[in-house]
Phi, psi and omega in degrees: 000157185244100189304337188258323156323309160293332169267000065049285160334302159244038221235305150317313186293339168299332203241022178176088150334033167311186149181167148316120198269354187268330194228354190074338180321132192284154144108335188239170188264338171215152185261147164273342167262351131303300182313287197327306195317310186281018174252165154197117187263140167281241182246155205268121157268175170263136137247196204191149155228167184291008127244032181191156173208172171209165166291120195237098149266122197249121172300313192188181178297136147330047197209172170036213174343289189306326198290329167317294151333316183270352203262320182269326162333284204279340202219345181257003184067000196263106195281308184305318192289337212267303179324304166320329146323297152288351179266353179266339164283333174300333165290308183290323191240138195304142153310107188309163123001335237221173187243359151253192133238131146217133215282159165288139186259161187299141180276128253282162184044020168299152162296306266253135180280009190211170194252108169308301169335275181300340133331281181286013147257012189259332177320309204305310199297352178256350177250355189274307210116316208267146180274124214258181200221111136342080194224019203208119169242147176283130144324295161193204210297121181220133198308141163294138191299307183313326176256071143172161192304189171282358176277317187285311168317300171332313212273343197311124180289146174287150211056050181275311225242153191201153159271112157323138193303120139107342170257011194240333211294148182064022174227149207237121195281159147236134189262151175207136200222163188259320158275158200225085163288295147296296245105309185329277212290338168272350167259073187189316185274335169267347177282328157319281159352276199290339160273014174239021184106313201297167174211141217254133182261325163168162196245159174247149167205143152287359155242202179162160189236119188311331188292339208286334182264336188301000000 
């Protein structure tokens, strides 16, 4: 055991009550050596719309554990867990090519005190090197993705999603979101992206849903 560490740990934990939700370990909000065990990704697919497609890597299927993570990520206030997150994708999956991460931004008048997304892009971003960047704003005010089917999600208009002036040209992005459901919304955050000069090297989620390939 590593004494200065546990104690460190719980020494942290007086002062911002955490634990682990896998192992209880005090002081974090998820251990990065809990996480690695539950992912297990597949091979890096494509989605695509008729006019654009990208590389989408992914921890595992949307179900059980991961689907947990993201439920407390988003909805549990733990801010924290989505960094562990992204450092457990940053092991598993290689430093892209690219010179950013950006995260999908919260959609305009969320209650949410925080972007889950951009939490599992700052992981990413500590274990990649790369800096991440605010770099994608909603056209305008549009419903989460969570309340509504799969038909509706589909329908999401093109030119939802715009780059911000002046962060994107020439430069080659990794998008990054905590669920990959549809799709929709990361070819809309890539289409963003590319239509302000960037070109997307690839996307990340920590879960994913099989319609995403569909």
């Amino acid at each position: 055991m590593n004494i200065p560490e546990t104690l460190a740990n719980f020494l942290l934990n007086l002062l911002w009550p955490v634990c682990c939700p896998l192992c209880g370990a005090i002081g974090v909000p998820a251990c990065v050596s809990c996480l690695l065990p539950l992912l297990n990704p597949p091979l890096p697919h494509r989605i695509a719309s008729s006019s654009l497609s990208l590389f989408l890597w992914t921890g595992g299927l949307h179900e059980g554990r991961l689907r947990d993570l993201v439920l407390s990520l988003k909805y549990g206030g733990n801010r924290g867990i989505g960094f562990a997150m992204g450092k457990a994708l940053g092991r598993i999956f290689p430093r892209p090519g690219a010179d950013c991460i950006v995260p999908v931004p919260l959609h305009r008048g969320s209650s949410r005190g925080y972007n889950q997304s951009a939490a599992i892009a700052e992981g990413l971003s500590a274990e990649w090197g790369l800096p991440v960047t605010s770099a994608l704003r909603w056209r305008s005010p549009m419903s989460a993705q969570t309340d509504l089917d799969e038909k509706k999600r589909k329908k999401m208009p093109l030119g939802a999603m715009i780059a911000k002036a002046g962060k994107i040209p020439g430069k080659r992005v990794v998008l990054v979101d905590d669920v990959c459901t549809t799709g929709t919304t990361l070819l809309r955050a890539a289409s963003g992206i590319e239509g302000a000069g960037g070109r997307v090297a690839a996307a990340v989620t920590w879960s994913w849903s099989p319609k995403a390939l569909h």
